[in-house]
Short mmCIF file of C-alpha atoms in Angstrom, two decimals:
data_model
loop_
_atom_site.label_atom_id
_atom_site.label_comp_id
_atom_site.label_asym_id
_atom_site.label_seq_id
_atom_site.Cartn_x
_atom_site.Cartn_y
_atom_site.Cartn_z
CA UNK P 18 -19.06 6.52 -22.18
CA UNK P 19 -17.81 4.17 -25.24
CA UNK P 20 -16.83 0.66 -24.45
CA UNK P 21 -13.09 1.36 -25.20
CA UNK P 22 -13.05 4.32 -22.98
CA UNK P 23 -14.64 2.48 -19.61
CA UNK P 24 -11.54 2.76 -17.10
CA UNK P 25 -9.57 -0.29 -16.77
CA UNK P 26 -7.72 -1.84 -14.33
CA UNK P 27 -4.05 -1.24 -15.24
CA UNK P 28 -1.62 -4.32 -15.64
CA UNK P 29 -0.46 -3.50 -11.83
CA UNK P 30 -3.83 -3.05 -10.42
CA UNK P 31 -5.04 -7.11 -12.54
CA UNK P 32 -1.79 -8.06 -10.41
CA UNK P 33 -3.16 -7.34 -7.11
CA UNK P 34 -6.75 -8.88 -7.87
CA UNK P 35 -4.99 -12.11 -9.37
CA UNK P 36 -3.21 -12.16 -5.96
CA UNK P 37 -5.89 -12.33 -3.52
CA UNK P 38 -6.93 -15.90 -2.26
CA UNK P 39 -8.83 -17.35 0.70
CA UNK P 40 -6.15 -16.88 3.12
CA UNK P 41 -4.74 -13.74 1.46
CA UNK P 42 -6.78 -11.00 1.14
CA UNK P 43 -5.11 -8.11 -0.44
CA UNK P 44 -6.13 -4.68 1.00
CA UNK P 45 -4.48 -2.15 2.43
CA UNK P 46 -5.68 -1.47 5.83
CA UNK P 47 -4.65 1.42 8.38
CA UNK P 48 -5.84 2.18 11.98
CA UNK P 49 -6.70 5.28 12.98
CA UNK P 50 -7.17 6.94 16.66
CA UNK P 51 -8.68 10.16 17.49
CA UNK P 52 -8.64 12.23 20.77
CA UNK P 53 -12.20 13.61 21.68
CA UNK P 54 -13.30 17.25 21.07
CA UNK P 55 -11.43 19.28 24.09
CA UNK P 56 -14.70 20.44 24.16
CA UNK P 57 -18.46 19.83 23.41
CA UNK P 58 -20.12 16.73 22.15
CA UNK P 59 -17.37 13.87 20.58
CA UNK P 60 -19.23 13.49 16.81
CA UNK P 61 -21.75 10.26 17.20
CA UNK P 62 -21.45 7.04 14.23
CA UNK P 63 -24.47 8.25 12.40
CA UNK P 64 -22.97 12.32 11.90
CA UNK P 65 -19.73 10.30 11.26
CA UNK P 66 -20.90 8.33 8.63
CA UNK P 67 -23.46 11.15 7.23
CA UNK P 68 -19.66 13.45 6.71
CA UNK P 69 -17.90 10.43 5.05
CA UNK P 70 -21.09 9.95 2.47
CA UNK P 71 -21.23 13.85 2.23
CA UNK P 72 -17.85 13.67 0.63
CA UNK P 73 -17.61 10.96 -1.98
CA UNK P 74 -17.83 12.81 -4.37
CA UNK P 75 -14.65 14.10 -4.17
CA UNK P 76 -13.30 10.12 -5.31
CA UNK P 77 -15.92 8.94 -7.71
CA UNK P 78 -13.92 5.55 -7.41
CA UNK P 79 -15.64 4.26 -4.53
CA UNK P 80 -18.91 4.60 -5.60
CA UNK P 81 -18.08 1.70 -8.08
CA UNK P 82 -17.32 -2.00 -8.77
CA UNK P 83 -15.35 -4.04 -11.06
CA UNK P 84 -17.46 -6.01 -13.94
CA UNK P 85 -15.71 -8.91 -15.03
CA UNK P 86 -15.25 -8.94 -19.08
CA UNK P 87 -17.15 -12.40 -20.21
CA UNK P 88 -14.17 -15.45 -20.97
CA UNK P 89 -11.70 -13.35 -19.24
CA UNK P 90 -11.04 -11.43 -22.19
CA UNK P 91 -9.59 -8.54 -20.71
CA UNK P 92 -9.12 -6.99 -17.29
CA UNK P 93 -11.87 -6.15 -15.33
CA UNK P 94 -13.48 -2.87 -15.65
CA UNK P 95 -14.84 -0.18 -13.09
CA UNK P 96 -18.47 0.54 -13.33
CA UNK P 97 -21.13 2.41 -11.38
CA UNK P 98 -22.51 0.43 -8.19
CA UNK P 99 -25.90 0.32 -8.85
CA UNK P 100 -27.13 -0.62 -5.45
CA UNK P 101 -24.65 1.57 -3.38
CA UNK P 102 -25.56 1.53 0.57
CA UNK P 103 -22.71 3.67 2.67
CA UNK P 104 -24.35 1.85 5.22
CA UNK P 105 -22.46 -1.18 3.96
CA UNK P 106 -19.27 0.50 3.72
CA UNK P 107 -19.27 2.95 6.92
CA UNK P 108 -20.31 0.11 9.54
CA UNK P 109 -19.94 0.60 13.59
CA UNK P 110 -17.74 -1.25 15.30
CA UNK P 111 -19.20 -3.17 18.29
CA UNK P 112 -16.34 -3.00 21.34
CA UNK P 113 -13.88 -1.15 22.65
CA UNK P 114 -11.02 -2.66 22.80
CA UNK P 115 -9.36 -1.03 19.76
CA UNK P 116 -6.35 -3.96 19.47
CA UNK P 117 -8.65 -7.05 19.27
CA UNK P 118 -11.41 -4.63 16.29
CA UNK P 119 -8.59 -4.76 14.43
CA UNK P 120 -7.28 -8.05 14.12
CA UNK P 121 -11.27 -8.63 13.59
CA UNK P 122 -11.87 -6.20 11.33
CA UNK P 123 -8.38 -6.76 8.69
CA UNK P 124 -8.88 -10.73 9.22
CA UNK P 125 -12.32 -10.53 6.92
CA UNK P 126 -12.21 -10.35 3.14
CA UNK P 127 -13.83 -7.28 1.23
CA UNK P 128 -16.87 -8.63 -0.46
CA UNK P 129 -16.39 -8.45 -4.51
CA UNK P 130 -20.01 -7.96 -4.95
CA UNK P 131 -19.62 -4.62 -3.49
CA UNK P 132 -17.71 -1.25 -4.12
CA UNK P 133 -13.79 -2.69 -2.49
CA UNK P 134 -13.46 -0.27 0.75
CA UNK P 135 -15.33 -0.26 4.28
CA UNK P 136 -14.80 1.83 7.34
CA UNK P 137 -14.93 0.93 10.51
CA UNK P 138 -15.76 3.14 13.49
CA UNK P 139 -15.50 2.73 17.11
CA UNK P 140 -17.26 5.80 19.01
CA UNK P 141 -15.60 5.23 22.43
CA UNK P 142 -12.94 2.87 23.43
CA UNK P 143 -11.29 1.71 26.48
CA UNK P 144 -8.87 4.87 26.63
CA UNK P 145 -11.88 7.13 25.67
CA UNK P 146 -10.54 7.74 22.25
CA UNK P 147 -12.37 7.27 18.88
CA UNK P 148 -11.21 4.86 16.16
CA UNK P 149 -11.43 4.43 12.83
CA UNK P 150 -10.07 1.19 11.18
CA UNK P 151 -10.37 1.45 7.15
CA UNK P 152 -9.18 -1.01 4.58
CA UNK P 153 -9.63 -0.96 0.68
CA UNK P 154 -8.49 -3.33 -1.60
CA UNK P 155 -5.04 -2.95 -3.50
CA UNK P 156 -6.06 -3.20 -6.79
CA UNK P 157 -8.12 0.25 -5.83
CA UNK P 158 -5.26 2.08 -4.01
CA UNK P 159 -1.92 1.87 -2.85
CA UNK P 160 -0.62 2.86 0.36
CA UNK P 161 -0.11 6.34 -0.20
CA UNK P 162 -3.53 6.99 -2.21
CA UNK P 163 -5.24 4.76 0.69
CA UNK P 164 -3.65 7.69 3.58
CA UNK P 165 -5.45 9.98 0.74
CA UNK P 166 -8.61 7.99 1.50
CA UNK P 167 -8.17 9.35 5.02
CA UNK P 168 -7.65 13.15 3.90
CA UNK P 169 -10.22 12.71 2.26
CA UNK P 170 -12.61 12.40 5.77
CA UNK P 171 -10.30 14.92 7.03
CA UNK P 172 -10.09 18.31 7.60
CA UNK P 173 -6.75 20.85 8.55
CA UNK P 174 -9.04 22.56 11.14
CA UNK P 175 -11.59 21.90 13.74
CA UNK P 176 -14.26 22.85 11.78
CA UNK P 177 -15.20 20.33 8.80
CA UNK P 178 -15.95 21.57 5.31
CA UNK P 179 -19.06 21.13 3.78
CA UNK P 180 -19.33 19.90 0.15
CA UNK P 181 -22.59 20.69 -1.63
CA UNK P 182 -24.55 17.71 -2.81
CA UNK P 183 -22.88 16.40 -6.01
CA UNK P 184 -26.53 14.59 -7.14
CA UNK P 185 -24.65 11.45 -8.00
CA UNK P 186 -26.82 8.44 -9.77
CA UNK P 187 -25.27 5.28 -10.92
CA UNK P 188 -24.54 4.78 -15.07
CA UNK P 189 -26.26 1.60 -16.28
CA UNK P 190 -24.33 -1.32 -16.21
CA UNK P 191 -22.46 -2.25 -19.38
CA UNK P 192 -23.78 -5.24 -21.06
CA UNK P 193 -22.36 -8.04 -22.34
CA UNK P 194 -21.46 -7.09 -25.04
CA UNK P 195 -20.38 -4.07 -24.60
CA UNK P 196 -17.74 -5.27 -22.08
CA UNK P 197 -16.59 -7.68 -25.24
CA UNK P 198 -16.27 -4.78 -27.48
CA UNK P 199 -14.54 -2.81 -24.65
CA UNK P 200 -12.09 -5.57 -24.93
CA UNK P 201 -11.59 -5.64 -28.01
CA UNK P 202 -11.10 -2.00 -28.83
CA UNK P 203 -8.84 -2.36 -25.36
CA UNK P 204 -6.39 -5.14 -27.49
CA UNK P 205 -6.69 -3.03 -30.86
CA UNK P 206 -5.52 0.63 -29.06
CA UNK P 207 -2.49 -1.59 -27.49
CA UNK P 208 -1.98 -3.09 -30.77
CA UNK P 209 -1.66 0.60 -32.29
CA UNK P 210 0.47 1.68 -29.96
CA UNK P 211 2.75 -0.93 -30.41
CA UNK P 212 2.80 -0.19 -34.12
CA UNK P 213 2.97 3.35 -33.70
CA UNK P 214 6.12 2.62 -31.68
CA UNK P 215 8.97 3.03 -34.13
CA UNK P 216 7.52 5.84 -36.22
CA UNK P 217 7.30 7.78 -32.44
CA UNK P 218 10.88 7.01 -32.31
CA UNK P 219 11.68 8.16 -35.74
CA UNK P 220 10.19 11.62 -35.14
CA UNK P 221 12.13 11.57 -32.06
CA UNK P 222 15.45 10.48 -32.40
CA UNK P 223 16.56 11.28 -28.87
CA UNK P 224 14.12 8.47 -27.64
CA UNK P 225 16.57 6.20 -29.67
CA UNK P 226 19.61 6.88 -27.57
CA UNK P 227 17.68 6.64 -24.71
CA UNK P 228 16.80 2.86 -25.15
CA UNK P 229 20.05 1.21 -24.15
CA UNK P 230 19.50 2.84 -20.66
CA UNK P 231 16.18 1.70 -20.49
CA UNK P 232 17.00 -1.58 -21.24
CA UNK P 233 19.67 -1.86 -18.67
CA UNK P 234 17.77 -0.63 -15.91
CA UNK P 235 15.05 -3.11 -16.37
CA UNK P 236 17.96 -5.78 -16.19
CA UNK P 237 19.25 -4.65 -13.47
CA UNK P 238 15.74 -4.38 -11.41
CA UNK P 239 15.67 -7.80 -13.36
CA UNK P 240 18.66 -9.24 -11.89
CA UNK P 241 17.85 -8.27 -8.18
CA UNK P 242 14.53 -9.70 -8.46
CA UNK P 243 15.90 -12.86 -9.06
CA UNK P 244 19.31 -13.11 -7.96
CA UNK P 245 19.69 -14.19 -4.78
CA UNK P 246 16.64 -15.94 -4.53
CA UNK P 247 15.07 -15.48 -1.10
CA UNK P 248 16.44 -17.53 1.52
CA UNK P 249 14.50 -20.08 3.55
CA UNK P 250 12.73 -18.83 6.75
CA UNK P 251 10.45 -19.67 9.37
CA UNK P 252 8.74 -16.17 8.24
CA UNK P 253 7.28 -18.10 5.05
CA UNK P 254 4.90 -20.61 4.95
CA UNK P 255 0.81 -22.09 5.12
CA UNK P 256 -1.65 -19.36 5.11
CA UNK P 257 -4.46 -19.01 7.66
CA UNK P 258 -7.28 -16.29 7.94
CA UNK P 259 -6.68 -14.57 10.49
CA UNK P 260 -4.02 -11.69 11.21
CA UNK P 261 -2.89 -9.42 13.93
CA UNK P 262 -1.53 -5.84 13.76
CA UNK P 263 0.93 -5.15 16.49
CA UNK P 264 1.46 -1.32 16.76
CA UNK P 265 4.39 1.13 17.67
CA UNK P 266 4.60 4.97 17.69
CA UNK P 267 7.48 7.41 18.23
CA UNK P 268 8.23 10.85 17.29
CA UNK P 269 8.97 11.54 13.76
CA UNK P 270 11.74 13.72 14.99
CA UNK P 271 13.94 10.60 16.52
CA UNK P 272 14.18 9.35 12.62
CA UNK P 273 15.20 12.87 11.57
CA UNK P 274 18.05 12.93 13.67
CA UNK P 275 19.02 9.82 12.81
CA UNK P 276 18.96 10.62 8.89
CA UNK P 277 20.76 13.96 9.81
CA UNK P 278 23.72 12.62 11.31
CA UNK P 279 24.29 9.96 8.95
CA UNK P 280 22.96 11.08 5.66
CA UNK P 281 20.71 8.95 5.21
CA UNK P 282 16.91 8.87 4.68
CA UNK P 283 13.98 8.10 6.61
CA UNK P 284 13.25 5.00 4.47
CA UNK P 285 16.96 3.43 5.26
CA UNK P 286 16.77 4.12 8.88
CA UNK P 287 13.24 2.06 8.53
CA UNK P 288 15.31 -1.04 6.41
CA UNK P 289 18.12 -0.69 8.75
CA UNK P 290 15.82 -0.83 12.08
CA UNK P 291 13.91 -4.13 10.20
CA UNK P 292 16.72 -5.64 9.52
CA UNK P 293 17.91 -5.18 13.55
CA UNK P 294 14.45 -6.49 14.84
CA UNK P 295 14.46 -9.57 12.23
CA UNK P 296 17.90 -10.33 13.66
CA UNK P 297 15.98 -10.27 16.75
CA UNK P 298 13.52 -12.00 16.48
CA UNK P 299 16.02 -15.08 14.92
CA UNK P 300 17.79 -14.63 17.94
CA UNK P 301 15.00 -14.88 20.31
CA UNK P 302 13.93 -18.46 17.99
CA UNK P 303 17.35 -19.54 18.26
CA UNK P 304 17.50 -19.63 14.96
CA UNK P 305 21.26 -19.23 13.01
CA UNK P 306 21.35 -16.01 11.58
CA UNK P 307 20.79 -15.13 8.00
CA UNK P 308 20.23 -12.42 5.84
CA UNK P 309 16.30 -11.55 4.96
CA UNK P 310 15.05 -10.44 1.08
CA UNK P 311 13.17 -7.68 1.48
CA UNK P 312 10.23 -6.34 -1.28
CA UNK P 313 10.06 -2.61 -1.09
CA UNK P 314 7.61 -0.60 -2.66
CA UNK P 315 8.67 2.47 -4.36
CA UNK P 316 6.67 5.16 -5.35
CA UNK P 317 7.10 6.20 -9.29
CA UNK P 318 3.81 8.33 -9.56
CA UNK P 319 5.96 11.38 -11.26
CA UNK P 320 4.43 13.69 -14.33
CA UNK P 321 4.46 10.80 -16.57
CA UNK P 322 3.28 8.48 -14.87
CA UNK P 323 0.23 9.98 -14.07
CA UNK P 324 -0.67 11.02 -17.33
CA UNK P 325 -0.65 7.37 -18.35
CA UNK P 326 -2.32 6.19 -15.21
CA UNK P 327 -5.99 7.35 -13.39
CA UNK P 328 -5.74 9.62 -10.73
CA UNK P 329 -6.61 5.98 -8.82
CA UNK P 330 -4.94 3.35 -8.35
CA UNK P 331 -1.12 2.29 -8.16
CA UNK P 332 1.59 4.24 -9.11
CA UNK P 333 4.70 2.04 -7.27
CA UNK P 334 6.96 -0.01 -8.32
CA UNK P 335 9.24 -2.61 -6.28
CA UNK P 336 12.77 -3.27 -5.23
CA UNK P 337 14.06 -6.70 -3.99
CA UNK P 338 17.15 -5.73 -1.35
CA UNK P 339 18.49 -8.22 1.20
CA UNK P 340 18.73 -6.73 4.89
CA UNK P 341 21.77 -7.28 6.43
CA UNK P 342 20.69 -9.16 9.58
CA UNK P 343 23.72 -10.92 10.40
CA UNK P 344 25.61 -7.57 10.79
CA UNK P 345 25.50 -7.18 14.80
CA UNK P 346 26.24 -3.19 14.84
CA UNK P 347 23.31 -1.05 13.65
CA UNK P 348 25.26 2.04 12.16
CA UNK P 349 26.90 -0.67 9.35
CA UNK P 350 23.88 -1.74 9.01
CA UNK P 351 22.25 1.42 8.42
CA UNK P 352 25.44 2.25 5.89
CA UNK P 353 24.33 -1.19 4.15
CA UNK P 354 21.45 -0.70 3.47
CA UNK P 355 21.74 3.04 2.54
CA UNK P 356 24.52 2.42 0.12
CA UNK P 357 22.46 0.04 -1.46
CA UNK P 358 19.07 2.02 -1.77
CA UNK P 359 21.25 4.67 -2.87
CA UNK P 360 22.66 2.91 -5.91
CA UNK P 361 19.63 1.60 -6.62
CA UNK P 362 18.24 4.76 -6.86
CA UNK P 363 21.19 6.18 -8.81
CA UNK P 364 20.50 3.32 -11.53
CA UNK P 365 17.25 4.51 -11.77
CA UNK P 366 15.63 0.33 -10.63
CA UNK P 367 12.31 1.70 -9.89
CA UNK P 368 11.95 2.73 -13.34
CA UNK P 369 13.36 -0.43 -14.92
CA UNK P 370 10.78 -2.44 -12.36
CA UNK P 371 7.99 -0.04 -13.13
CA UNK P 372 8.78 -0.47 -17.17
CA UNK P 373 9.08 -4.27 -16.96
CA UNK P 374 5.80 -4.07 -14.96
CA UNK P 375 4.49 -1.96 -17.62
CA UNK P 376 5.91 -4.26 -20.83
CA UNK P 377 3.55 -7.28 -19.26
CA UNK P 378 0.70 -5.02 -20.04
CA UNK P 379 0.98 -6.23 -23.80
CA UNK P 380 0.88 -9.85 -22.44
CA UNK P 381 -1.76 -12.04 -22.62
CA UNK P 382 -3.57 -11.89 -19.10
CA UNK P 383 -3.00 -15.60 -18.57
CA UNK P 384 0.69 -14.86 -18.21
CA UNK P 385 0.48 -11.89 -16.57
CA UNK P 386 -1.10 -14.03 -13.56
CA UNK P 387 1.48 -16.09 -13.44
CA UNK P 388 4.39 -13.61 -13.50
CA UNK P 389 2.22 -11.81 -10.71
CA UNK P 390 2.58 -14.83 -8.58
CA UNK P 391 6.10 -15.62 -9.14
CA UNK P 392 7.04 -12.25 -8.53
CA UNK P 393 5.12 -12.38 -4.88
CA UNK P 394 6.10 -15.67 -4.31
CA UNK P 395 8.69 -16.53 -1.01
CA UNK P 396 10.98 -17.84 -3.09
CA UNK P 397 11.78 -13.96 -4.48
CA UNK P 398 11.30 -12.21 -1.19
CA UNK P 399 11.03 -12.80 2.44
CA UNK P 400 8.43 -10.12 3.23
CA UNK P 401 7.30 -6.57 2.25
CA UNK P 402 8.57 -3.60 4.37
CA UNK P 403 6.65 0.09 3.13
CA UNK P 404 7.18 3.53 4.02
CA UNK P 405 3.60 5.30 3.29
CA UNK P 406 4.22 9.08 3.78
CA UNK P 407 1.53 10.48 5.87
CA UNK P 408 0.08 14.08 6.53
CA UNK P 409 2.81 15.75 8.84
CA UNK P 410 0.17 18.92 9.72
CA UNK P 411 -2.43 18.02 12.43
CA UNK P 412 -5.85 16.59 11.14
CA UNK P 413 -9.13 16.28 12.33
CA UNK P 414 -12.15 14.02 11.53
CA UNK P 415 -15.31 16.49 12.81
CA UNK P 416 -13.22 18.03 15.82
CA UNK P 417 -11.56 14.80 16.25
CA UNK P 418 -7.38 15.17 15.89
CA UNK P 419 -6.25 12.16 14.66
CA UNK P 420 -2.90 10.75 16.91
CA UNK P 421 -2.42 7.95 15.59
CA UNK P 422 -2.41 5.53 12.21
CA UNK P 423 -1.08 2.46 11.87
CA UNK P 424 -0.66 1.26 8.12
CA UNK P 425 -0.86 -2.52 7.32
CA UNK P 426 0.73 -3.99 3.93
CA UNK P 427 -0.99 -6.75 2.79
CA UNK P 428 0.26 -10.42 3.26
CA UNK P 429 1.00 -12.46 -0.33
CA UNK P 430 0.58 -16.51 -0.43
CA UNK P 431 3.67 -17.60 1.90
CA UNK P 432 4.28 -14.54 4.19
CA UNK P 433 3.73 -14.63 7.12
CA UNK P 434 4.52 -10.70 8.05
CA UNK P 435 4.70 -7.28 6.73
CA UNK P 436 6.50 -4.02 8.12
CA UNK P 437 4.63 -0.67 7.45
CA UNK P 438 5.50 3.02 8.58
CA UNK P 439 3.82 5.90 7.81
CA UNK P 440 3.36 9.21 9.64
CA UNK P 441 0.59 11.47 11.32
CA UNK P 442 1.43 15.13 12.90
CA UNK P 443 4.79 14.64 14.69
CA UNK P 444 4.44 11.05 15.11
CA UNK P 445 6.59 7.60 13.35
CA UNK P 446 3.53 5.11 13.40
CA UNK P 447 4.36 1.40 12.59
CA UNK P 448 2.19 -1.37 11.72
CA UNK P 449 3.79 -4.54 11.91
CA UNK P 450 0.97 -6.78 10.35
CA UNK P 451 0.99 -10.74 10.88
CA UNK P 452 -0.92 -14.39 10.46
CA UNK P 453 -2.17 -14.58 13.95
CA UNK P 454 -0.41 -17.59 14.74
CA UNK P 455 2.59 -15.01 14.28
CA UNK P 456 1.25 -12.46 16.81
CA UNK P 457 3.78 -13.07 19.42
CA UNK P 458 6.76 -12.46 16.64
CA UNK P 459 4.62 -9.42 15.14
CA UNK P 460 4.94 -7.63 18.77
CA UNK P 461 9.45 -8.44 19.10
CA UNK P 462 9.63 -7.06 15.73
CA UNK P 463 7.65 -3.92 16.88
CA UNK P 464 9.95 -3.78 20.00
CA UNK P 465 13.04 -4.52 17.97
CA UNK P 466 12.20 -1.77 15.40
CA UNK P 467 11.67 0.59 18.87
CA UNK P 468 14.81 -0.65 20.18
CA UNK P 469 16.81 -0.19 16.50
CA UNK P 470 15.88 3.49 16.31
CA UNK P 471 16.91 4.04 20.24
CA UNK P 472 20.14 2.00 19.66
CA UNK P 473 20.83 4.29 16.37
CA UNK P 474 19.81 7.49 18.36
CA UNK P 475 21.83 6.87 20.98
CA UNK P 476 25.23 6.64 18.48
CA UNK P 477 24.39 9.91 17.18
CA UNK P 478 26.03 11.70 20.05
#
């Protein structure tokens, strides 16, 4: 493989590794349950972990590291772990109480010496079931590629598949200088396609009257980035280690009806429920009430997209929309917040945000950390609330069926929670995840979101 040609980490993907700091580790995480075989044996850790290390071939990715380009020249590259152990990625979970291997299990970094994913697995817990906790880091997935992680271990019948041996051995490590010249060819390809730019547009003159739209949907995305500014809130503030993950299931089917009889969409009756449990959980601190900034991921992996982008890594982009907590009745809220998604959507913001994200790929990398920050700073947005679509056909993990799997969106510097959703078979699972000192609010806003979906269900005749 020439130097130039060694994947990259995309602009995106730099953002999440600049993120991460002592108290804010930034992988995504998910926790995973499993009902027994109805009958014979349930699947022991060391079959377990043999299936997982039958199948990496299938995602090449996480067999590898990132090299760091000498004087921070350039991004970090992906290269070949030579000393790859599954055994330090697939590790058994001592204990059964699935709850507290969690909280244990998300509160520890992922070592950067190492290929950025581990699995956890629990043969038997208190309830009998089998569980699975997995996190990798967010500069190697996002939420929807890290549920692909899962499908990955997964089959769509009882029976697993068997992959033949794919005789992987590591490349040798790039030297020195070869990561240099990687870098350099890296800044001389951008520089041509900068240059290239206008002559593209010239032998495509309906690129030309495309622009102005461009332009205004990155100021629009712009303008709700910034404007309003996030407002002050006991759900920002000093960062600590550890972190909880307080869980919630429903049926799938309860958020249907609601997006039925209101025309809405799954992902505003999620917003809308937030927005009832953060109103909540200010009422519950006696808090005045006040509206909450919301990031919200948004997936923009279409045609193009991918073609510009590895088959791993992030293809999202974000928009910044204020929940309307001080509304007391939940359908306005719901109508709030869809009308706003909606003309979001309409304006084609994930775009603009995913362009602008883009344009800072021609910046120098010192100011792409700092934008990074700023843009996952408090002071632009309260806290993160996803929606990970999740396999909606019964899976199994070696006879296992999977019931459960609660996501959990990783916590920037200054947030103190994040709301996830994502969905498994029939079931609405919801990770609410949380600095442990916020445990107690973690668990109302899980309630709240229950009790926002039941409120919403029950106005729906």
């Amino acid at each position: 493989m020439s130097p130039a040609a060694r994947p990259r980490l995309s602009p995106l993907d730099a953002a999440f590794l600049a993120l991460e700091s002592e108290h804010a580790p930034m992988h995504v995480g998910w926790a995973a349950l499993f009902a027994p075989p109805p009958e014979g044996p349930r699947p022991s850790f060391e079959a377990i972990r043999k299936h997982i290390a039958g199948r990496l071939g299938r995602a090449p990715r996480y067999r590898q590291k990132l090299a760091e380009v000498p004087l921070g020249l350039d991004d970090p590259v992906w290269v070949d772990d030579p000393d790859f152990d599954i055994g330090l990625h697939v590790r058994r979970a001592r204990g059964r109480d699935f709850g507290q291997l969690v909280d244990e299990i998300m509160s520890a970094p992922l070592d950067h010496d190492r290929a950025l994913w581990e699995l956890w697995i629990a043969e038997r817990l208190d309830d009998d079931q089998i569980g699975v906790v997995g996190k990798a880091h967010h500069c190697l997935v996002d939420g929807l590629a890290a549920v692909e992680l899962m499908g990955l271990l997964l089959d769509v019948g009882e029976e697993p598949e068997t992959d033949p041996p794919d005789g992987w051995t590591p490349a040798p490590r790039p030297s020195a200088i070869e990561l240099v010249s990687g870098a350099v060819g890296h800044h001389l390809e951008q520089a041509r396609d900068f240059a290239r730019l206008p002559l593209q547009l010239a032998r495509e003159p309906r690129r030309l009257l495309e622009l102005p739209d461009q332009a205004r949907r990155a100021a629009r995305a712009t303008a709700h980035t910034l404007v309003p500014p996030a407002p002050p809130s006991s759900l920002n503030g000093p960062m600590a280690a550890a972190r909880h993950l307080a869980c919630r299931a429903r049926p799938l089917e309860d958020l249907k009806i609601i997006r039925q009889r209101f025309g809405t969409t799954i992902n505003d009756v999620l917003l809308s429920a937030s927005a009832g449990a953060l109103r909540g959980l200010l009422e519950h601190r006696q808090e005045p009430f006040h509206d909450v900034k919301a990031m919200v991921p948004v997936s923009i992996d279409d045609g193009a997209h991918a073609r510009s982008h590895e088959r791993w890594g992030n293809g999202i982009a974000f928009l910044f929309l204020v929940l309307p907590c001080q509304e007391t009745d939940p359908v306005w809220r719901l109508r709030e917040v869809h009308v706003a998604m909606r003309e979001r959507k309409r304006a084609r913001e994930p775009e603009g945000s995913g362009a602008v994200l883009d344009a800072l790929g021609y910046a120098p990398r010192s100011l792409r950390r700092l934008v990074s920050k700023a843009l996952a700073s408090p002071q632009l947005s309260n806290l993160t609330i996803s929606n990970i679509p999740g396999p909606r056909i019964p899976l199994y993990l070696m006879g296992c069926e999977v019931t459960r799997a609660y996501p959990a969106v990783p916590l920037t510097g200054g947030h103190g929670i994040s709301i996830g959703m994502t969905t498994v078979g029939g079931q609405a699972c919801f990770g609410i995840y949380a600095q442990a000192e916020l445990a107690d609010d973690a668990e109302l806003i899980a309630q709240g979101i229950d009790a926002g979906i039941d409120e919403l269900l029950a106005r729906c005749g």
